[in-house]
PDB file of C-alpha atoms and ligand atoms in Angstrom:
ATOM      1  CA  MET A1378      -8.795  12.208  -4.466  1.00  0.00           C
ATOM      2  CA  LYS A1379      -5.318  13.657  -4.726  1.00  0.00           C
ATOM      3  CA  ALA A1380      -3.237  10.747  -3.570  1.00  0.00           C
ATOM      4  CA  VAL A1381       0.421  10.341  -2.746  1.00  0.00           C
ATOM      5  CA  ILE A1382       1.893   6.848  -3.012  1.00  0.00           C
ATOM      6  CA  LEU A1383       4.431   5.737  -0.384  1.00  0.00           C
ATOM      7  CA  ALA A1384       6.517   2.746  -1.418  1.00  0.00           C
ATOM      8  CA  SER A1385       9.812   1.093  -0.457  1.00  0.00           C
ATOM      9  CA  GLY A1386      10.217  -1.689  -3.002  1.00  0.00           C
ATOM     10  CA  GLU A1387       9.823  -2.706  -6.625  1.00  0.00           C
ATOM     11  CA  GLY A1388       6.790  -0.512  -7.158  1.00  0.00           C
ATOM     12  CA  THR A1389       4.551  -2.955  -9.033  1.00  0.00           C
ATOM     13  CA  ASN A1390       1.513  -1.859  -7.016  1.00  0.00           C
ATOM     14  CA  ALA A1391       2.386   1.798  -7.530  1.00  0.00           C
ATOM     15  CA  GLU A1392       2.817   1.210 -11.264  1.00  0.00           C
ATOM     16  CA  ASN A1393      -0.515  -0.547 -11.483  1.00  0.00           C
ATOM     17  CA  ILE A1394      -2.330   2.275  -9.669  1.00  0.00           C
ATOM     18  CA  VAL A1395      -0.636   4.987 -11.718  1.00  0.00           C
ATOM     19  CA  SER A1396      -1.371   3.314 -15.047  1.00  0.00           C
ATOM     20  CA  PHE A1397      -4.946   2.385 -14.120  1.00  0.00           C
ATOM     21  CA  PHE A1398      -5.995   5.904 -13.171  1.00  0.00           C
ATOM     22  CA  GLU A1399      -3.800   7.741 -15.701  1.00  0.00           C
ATOM     23  CA  ASN A1400      -6.390   8.353 -18.382  1.00  0.00           C
ATOM     24  CA  LYS A1401      -9.568   7.844 -16.435  1.00  0.00           C
ATOM     25  CA  LYS A1402     -12.079  10.442 -15.353  1.00  0.00           C
ATOM     26  CA  ASP A1403     -12.344   8.752 -11.977  1.00  0.00           C
ATOM     27  CA  HIS A1404     -11.218  11.725  -9.938  1.00  0.00           C
ATOM     28  CA  VAL A1405      -8.140   9.910  -8.695  1.00  0.00           C
ATOM     29  CA  GLN A1406      -4.977  11.831  -9.316  1.00  0.00           C
ATOM     30  CA  ILE A1407      -1.607  10.560  -8.158  1.00  0.00           C
ATOM     31  CA  VAL A1408       0.160  13.792  -7.244  1.00  0.00           C
ATOM     32  CA  GLY A1409       3.448  12.331  -6.032  1.00  0.00           C
ATOM     33  CA  ILE A1410       5.491   9.322  -5.021  1.00  0.00           C
ATOM     34  CA  ILE A1411       7.627   9.101  -1.879  1.00  0.00           C
ATOM     35  CA  SER A1412      10.109   6.343  -1.189  1.00  0.00           C
ATOM     36  CA  ASP A1413      12.361   5.799   1.825  1.00  0.00           C
ATOM     37  CA  GLN A1414      14.766   3.575  -0.117  1.00  0.00           C
ATOM     38  CA  PRO A1415      17.354   5.129  -2.465  1.00  0.00           C
ATOM     39  CA  GLU A1416      17.697   1.975  -4.550  1.00  0.00           C
ATOM     40  CA  SER A1417      14.009   1.170  -4.752  1.00  0.00           C
ATOM     41  CA  GLY A1418      12.517   0.065  -8.052  1.00  0.00           C
ATOM     42  CA  VAL A1419       9.645   2.460  -7.507  1.00  0.00           C
ATOM     43  CA  LEU A1420      11.925   5.513  -7.796  1.00  0.00           C
ATOM     44  CA  LYS A1421      13.426   4.126 -11.002  1.00  0.00           C
ATOM     45  CA  LYS A1422       9.994   3.397 -12.440  1.00  0.00           C
ATOM     46  CA  ALA A1423       8.692   6.830 -11.391  1.00  0.00           C
ATOM     47  CA  LYS A1424      11.171   8.494 -13.767  1.00  0.00           C
ATOM     48  CA  ARG A1425       9.056   7.127 -16.627  1.00  0.00           C
ATOM     49  CA  TRP A1426       5.856   8.563 -15.176  1.00  0.00           C
ATOM     50  CA  ASN A1427       4.955  12.201 -15.365  1.00  0.00           C
ATOM     51  CA  ILE A1428       4.647  12.403 -11.591  1.00  0.00           C
ATOM     52  CA  PRO A1429       7.043  13.983  -9.076  1.00  0.00           C
ATOM     53  CA  ALA A1430       8.909  11.449  -6.972  1.00  0.00           C
ATOM     54  CA  VAL A1431      11.204  12.041  -4.001  1.00  0.00           C
ATOM     55  CA  LEU A1432      13.371  10.073  -1.658  1.00  0.00           C
ATOM     56  CA  ILE A1433      12.842  10.752   2.041  1.00  0.00           C
ATOM     57  CA  LYS A1434      15.258   8.425   3.749  1.00  0.00           C
ATOM     58  CA  LYS A1435      14.551   6.496   6.899  1.00  0.00           C
ATOM     59  CA  LYS A1436      16.075   7.980   9.996  1.00  0.00           C
ATOM     60  CA  VAL A1437      15.969   5.093  12.387  1.00  0.00           C
ATOM     61  CA  ARG A1438      15.656   6.839  15.753  1.00  0.00           C
ATOM     62  CA  GLU A1439      13.838   9.886  14.449  1.00  0.00           C
ATOM     63  CA  ARG A1440      10.443   8.685  13.396  1.00  0.00           C
ATOM     64  CA  SER A1441       8.648  11.930  14.167  1.00  0.00           C
ATOM     65  CA  ILE A1442      11.109  14.007  12.133  1.00  0.00           C
ATOM     66  CA  HIS A1443      10.904  11.621   9.210  1.00  0.00           C
ATOM     67  CA  GLU A1444       7.117  11.576   9.324  1.00  0.00           C
ATOM     68  CA  ARG A1445       6.931  15.356   9.492  1.00  0.00           C
ATOM     69  CA  GLU A1446       9.053  15.549   6.342  1.00  0.00           C
ATOM     70  CA  VAL A1447       6.799  13.052   4.606  1.00  0.00           C
ATOM     71  CA  PHE A1448       3.686  14.931   5.745  1.00  0.00           C
ATOM     72  CA  ASN A1449       5.050  18.297   4.587  1.00  0.00           C
ATOM     73  CA  GLN A1450       5.848  16.867   1.178  1.00  0.00           C
ATOM     74  CA  ILE A1451       2.339  15.441   0.819  1.00  0.00           C
ATOM     75  CA  ILE A1452       0.803  18.804   1.723  1.00  0.00           C
ATOM     76  CA  LYS A1453       3.144  20.597  -0.701  1.00  0.00           C
ATOM     77  CA  TRP A1454       1.746  18.439  -3.502  1.00  0.00           C
ATOM     78  CA  GLY A1455      -1.810  19.065  -2.293  1.00  0.00           C
ATOM     79  CA  GLY A1456      -2.291  15.400  -1.383  1.00  0.00           C
ATOM     80  CA  ASP A1457      -5.342  14.477   0.680  1.00  0.00           C
ATOM     81  CA  TRP A1458      -5.046  10.684   0.491  1.00  0.00           C
ATOM     82  CA  VAL A1459      -2.115   8.333   1.051  1.00  0.00           C
ATOM     83  CA  PHE A1460      -1.805   4.965  -0.682  1.00  0.00           C
ATOM     84  CA  LEU A1461       0.757   2.686   0.937  1.00  0.00           C
ATOM     85  CA  ALA A1462       2.101   0.322  -1.687  1.00  0.00           C
ATOM     86  CA  GLY A1463       4.777  -1.803  -0.074  1.00  0.00           C
ATOM     87  CA  TYR A1464       5.891   0.924   2.332  1.00  0.00           C
ATOM     88  CA  MET A1465       7.940  -1.027   4.851  1.00  0.00           C
ATOM     89  CA  ARG A1466       7.564   1.333   7.728  1.00  0.00           C
ATOM     90  CA  VAL A1467       4.879   1.601  10.388  1.00  0.00           C
ATOM     91  CA  LEU A1468       3.283   5.047  10.465  1.00  0.00           C
ATOM     92  CA  GLY A1469       2.984   6.561  13.928  1.00  0.00           C
ATOM     93  CA  PRO A1470      -0.305   7.672  15.520  1.00  0.00           C
ATOM     94  CA  ASN A1471       0.429  11.377  14.936  1.00  0.00           C
ATOM     95  CA  PHE A1472       0.819  10.851  11.223  1.00  0.00           C
ATOM     96  CA  VAL A1473      -2.292   8.669  10.989  1.00  0.00           C
ATOM     97  CA  ALA A1474      -4.307  11.232  12.993  1.00  0.00           C
ATOM     98  CA  LYS A1475      -3.457  13.927  10.442  1.00  0.00           C
ATOM     99  CA  PHE A1476      -5.361  11.968   7.808  1.00  0.00           C
ATOM    100  CA  TYR A1477      -8.272  10.983  10.027  1.00  0.00           C
ATOM    101  CA  ASP A1478     -11.685  11.724   8.539  1.00  0.00           C
ATOM    102  CA  GLU A1479     -14.028  12.418  11.477  1.00  0.00           C
ATOM    103  CA  GLY A1480     -17.124  12.207   9.346  1.00  0.00           C
ATOM    104  CA  LYS A1481     -16.265   8.823   7.880  1.00  0.00           C
ATOM    105  CA  GLY A1482     -14.643   7.360  10.978  1.00  0.00           C
ATOM    106  CA  HIS A1483     -11.460   6.181   9.267  1.00  0.00           C
ATOM    107  CA  SER A1484      -8.199   7.594   7.992  1.00  0.00           C
ATOM    108  CA  ARG A1485      -7.569   8.634   4.406  1.00  0.00           C
ATOM    109  CA  ILE A1486      -4.695   6.158   4.233  1.00  0.00           C
ATOM    110  CA  LEU A1487      -4.967   2.817   2.436  1.00  0.00           C
ATOM    111  CA  ASN A1488      -2.586  -0.110   2.709  1.00  0.00           C
ATOM    112  CA  ILE A1489      -2.137  -3.378   0.842  1.00  0.00           C
ATOM    113  CA  HIS A1490      -1.069  -6.349   2.924  1.00  0.00           C
ATOM    114  CA  PRO A1491      -0.035  -9.697   1.444  1.00  0.00           C
ATOM    115  CA  SER A1492      -2.143 -12.017   3.616  1.00  0.00           C
ATOM    116  CA  LEU A1493      -5.734 -12.684   4.531  1.00  0.00           C
ATOM    117  CA  LEU A1494      -5.857 -10.415   7.556  1.00  0.00           C
ATOM    118  CA  PRO A1495      -6.045 -10.876  10.492  1.00  0.00           C
ATOM    119  CA  SER A1496      -3.651 -13.755   9.711  1.00  0.00           C
ATOM    120  CA  PHE A1497       0.041 -12.941   9.290  1.00  0.00           C
ATOM    121  CA  ARG A1498       0.097  -9.295  10.252  1.00  0.00           C
ATOM    122  CA  GLY A1499       3.453  -7.537  10.001  1.00  0.00           C
ATOM    123  CA  LEU A1500       6.541  -8.337   7.994  1.00  0.00           C
ATOM    124  CA  ARG A1501       7.301 -11.300   5.710  1.00  0.00           C
ATOM    125  CA  ALA A1502       3.649 -12.242   5.333  1.00  0.00           C
ATOM    126  CA  TYR A1503       4.079 -14.292   2.126  1.00  0.00           C
ATOM    127  CA  GLU A1504       7.037 -16.134   3.636  1.00  0.00           C
ATOM    128  CA  ARG A1505       5.188 -16.953   6.859  1.00  0.00           C
ATOM    129  CA  ALA A1506       2.016 -18.038   5.051  1.00  0.00           C
ATOM    130  CA  PHE A1507       4.067 -20.296   2.759  1.00  0.00           C
ATOM    131  CA  GLU A1508       6.052 -21.787   5.639  1.00  0.00           C
ATOM    132  CA  ALA A1509       2.801 -22.464   7.518  1.00  0.00           C
ATOM    133  CA  ASN A1510       1.713 -24.781   4.681  1.00  0.00           C
ATOM    134  CA  ILE A1511      -1.845 -23.497   4.680  1.00  0.00           C
ATOM    135  CA  PRO A1512      -3.999 -24.573   1.695  1.00  0.00           C
ATOM    136  CA  PHE A1513      -4.832 -20.991   0.748  1.00  0.00           C
ATOM    137  CA  SER A1514      -3.758 -17.475   1.509  1.00  0.00           C
ATOM    138  CA  GLY A1515      -4.737 -14.066   0.206  1.00  0.00           C
ATOM    139  CA  VAL A1516      -4.290 -10.340   0.111  1.00  0.00           C
ATOM    140  CA  SER A1517      -6.072  -7.502   1.919  1.00  0.00           C
ATOM    141  CA  VAL A1518      -6.561  -3.787   1.378  1.00  0.00           C
ATOM    142  CA  HIS A1519      -7.549  -1.822   4.460  1.00  0.00           C
ATOM    143  CA  PHE A1520      -7.758   1.644   5.949  1.00  0.00           C
ATOM    144  CA  VAL A1521      -4.749   2.345   8.149  1.00  0.00           C
ATOM    145  CA  ASP A1522      -5.244   2.922  11.859  1.00  0.00           C
ATOM    146  CA  GLU A1523      -2.723   3.143  14.735  1.00  0.00           C
ATOM    147  CA  GLY A1524      -2.180  -0.621  14.857  1.00  0.00           C
ATOM    148  CA  ILE A1525      -0.099  -2.853  12.615  1.00  0.00           C
ATOM    149  CA  ASP A1526      -2.384  -4.063   9.807  1.00  0.00           C
ATOM    150  CA  THR A1527      -5.452  -3.746  12.031  1.00  0.00           C
ATOM    151  CA  GLY A1528      -7.551  -1.124  10.198  1.00  0.00           C
ATOM    152  CA  GLN A1529     -10.991  -1.613   8.663  1.00  0.00           C
ATOM    153  CA  LEU A1530     -10.901  -4.024   5.719  1.00  0.00           C
ATOM    154  CA  LEU A1531     -12.033  -2.934   2.270  1.00  0.00           C
ATOM    155  CA  VAL A1532     -11.179  -5.817  -0.060  1.00  0.00           C
ATOM    156  CA  GLN A1533      -9.802  -9.323   0.458  1.00  0.00           C
ATOM    157  CA  LYS A1534      -8.958 -11.858  -2.210  1.00  0.00           C
ATOM    158  CA  ARG A1535      -8.058 -15.474  -1.692  1.00  0.00           C
ATOM    159  CA  PHE A1536      -5.752 -17.726  -3.701  1.00  0.00           C
ATOM    160  CA  PHE A1537      -4.971 -21.408  -3.391  1.00  0.00           C
ATOM    161  CA  ARG A1538      -1.597 -22.889  -2.774  1.00  0.00           C
ATOM    162  CA  LEU A1539      -0.866 -25.700  -5.243  1.00  0.00           C
ATOM    163  CA  GLU A1540       1.081 -28.722  -4.111  1.00  0.00           C
ATOM    164  CA  GLU A1541       3.863 -28.106  -6.618  1.00  0.00           C
ATOM    165  CA  ASP A1542       4.153 -24.386  -5.783  1.00  0.00           C
ATOM    166  CA  SER A1543       7.590 -22.960  -5.130  1.00  0.00           C
ATOM    167  CA  PHE A1544       7.615 -19.907  -2.895  1.00  0.00           C
ATOM    168  CA  GLU A1545       8.043 -17.762  -6.013  1.00  0.00           C
ATOM    169  CA  ASP A1546       4.943 -19.282  -7.685  1.00  0.00           C
ATOM    170  CA  PHE A1547       2.944 -18.726  -4.530  1.00  0.00           C
ATOM    171  CA  LYS A1548       4.037 -15.108  -4.191  1.00  0.00           C
ATOM    172  CA  LYS A1549       3.477 -14.322  -7.873  1.00  0.00           C
ATOM    173  CA  ARG A1550      -0.099 -15.556  -7.649  1.00  0.00           C
ATOM    174  CA  GLY A1551      -0.651 -13.320  -4.654  1.00  0.00           C
ATOM    175  CA  GLN A1552       0.924 -10.280  -6.255  1.00  0.00           C
ATOM    176  CA  ARG A1553      -1.342 -10.491  -9.296  1.00  0.00           C
ATOM    177  CA  LEU A1554      -4.299 -10.402  -6.933  1.00  0.00           C
ATOM    178  CA  GLU A1555      -2.807  -7.465  -5.014  1.00  0.00           C
ATOM    179  CA  HIS A1556      -3.026  -5.341  -8.136  1.00  0.00           C
ATOM    180  CA  GLU A1557      -6.708  -6.190  -8.684  1.00  0.00           C
ATOM    181  CA  ALA A1558      -7.527  -5.740  -5.017  1.00  0.00           C
ATOM    182  CA  TYR A1559      -5.984  -2.270  -4.755  1.00  0.00           C
ATOM    183  CA  ILE A1560      -7.922  -0.927  -7.748  1.00  0.00           C
ATOM    184  CA  GLU A1561     -11.133  -2.422  -6.379  1.00  0.00           C
ATOM    185  CA  ALA A1562     -10.524  -0.878  -2.973  1.00  0.00           C
ATOM    186  CA  ILE A1563      -9.871   2.602  -4.391  1.00  0.00           C
ATOM    187  CA  SER A1564     -12.986   2.285  -6.547  1.00  0.00           C
ATOM    188  CA  LYS A1565     -15.027   1.320  -3.489  1.00  0.00           C
ATOM    189  CA  VAL A1566     -13.795   4.362  -1.606  1.00  0.00           C
ATOM    190  CA  LEU A1567     -14.681   6.588  -4.564  1.00  0.00           C
ATOM    191  CA  LYS A1568     -18.221   5.224  -4.588  1.00  0.00           C
ATOM    192  CA  GLY A1569     -18.514   5.233  -0.784  1.00  0.00           C
ATOM    193  CA  ASP A1570     -19.407   1.578  -1.161  1.00  0.00           C
ATOM    194  CA  TYR A1571     -17.795   0.044   1.947  1.00  0.00           C
ATOM    195  CA  ILE A1572     -19.756   0.714   5.122  1.00  0.00           C
TER     196      ILE A1572
HETATM  197  C1  LIG B 441       3.773  -6.222  -1.890  1.00  0.00           C
HETATM  198  O1  LIG B 441       3.734  -7.620  -1.952  1.00  0.00           O
HETATM  199  C2  LIG B 441       2.989  -5.697  -0.705  1.00  0.00           C
HETATM  200  O2  LIG B 441       1.857  -6.452  -0.422  1.00  0.00           O
HETATM  201  C3  LIG B 441       4.007  -5.818   0.398  1.00  0.00           C
HETATM  202  O3  LIG B 441       5.206  -5.394  -0.208  1.00  0.00           O
HETATM  203  C4  LIG B 441       5.187  -5.734  -1.594  1.00  0.00           C
HETATM  204  C5  LIG B 441       5.558  -4.535  -2.426  1.00  0.00           C
HETATM  205  O4  LIG B 441       5.679  -4.869  -3.773  1.00  0.00           O
HETATM  206  N1  LIG B 441       3.660  -5.022   1.513  1.00  0.00           N
HETATM  207  C6  LIG B 441       3.859  -5.392   2.772  1.00  0.00           C
HETATM  208  O5  LIG B 441       4.385  -6.437   3.077  1.00  0.00           O
HETATM  209  C7  LIG B 441       3.385  -4.385   3.820  1.00  0.00           C
HETATM  210  N2  LIG B 441       3.500  -4.925   5.112  1.00  0.00           N
HETATM  211  P1  LIG B 441       5.700  -3.751  -4.888  1.00  0.00           P
HETATM  212  O6  LIG B 441       6.757  -2.746  -4.465  1.00  0.00           O
HETATM  213  O7  LIG B 441       6.083  -4.469  -6.138  1.00  0.00           O
HETATM  214  O8  LIG B 441       4.340  -3.122  -4.982  1.00  0.00           O
END
């Protein structure tokens, strides 16, 4: 697996993936990082890693141009997998199709979503789960398809909401699980252990 990480935010998932696979013989190599946000934590963190990182800014009404740039960069690095790690942009069907594996019947794009899918698809999932006052929530890692957070699930992990939880406590608990879930999901893909 030669994977490129796409991220828009702090980069804690990216950091976790990079450091987990850094010295392993697991055949996962992170060949590059792409962010669409100039001020993102992930670009700052990437300077400490020995991995190329670039900014490819969002162009609001030009999705296809933006996605072509992202695709070209991935190919330049020799990437054959894409790990979305807090990439706050929906990838269009043309982009997803480029990473479709006919033999396996899914794309070579993974995404982490901060809810127990199919609940709370889309943006602000932690916020909406917290506001809904549900007794537990969770995180999901899935293959990306053309829909919004609709692709085949690989790993889900559940966490309980405690009565005294502030939103920050709730989110922190979820984010710790995100890191575990992403590594588990990548490991499952490596072993082919998900059909
Ligand atoms: C994570 O909580 C991730 O689940 C979420 O963005 C955050 C990124 O944090 N992703 C989504 O909401 C995707 N719809 P990070 O930059 O610290 O990894």
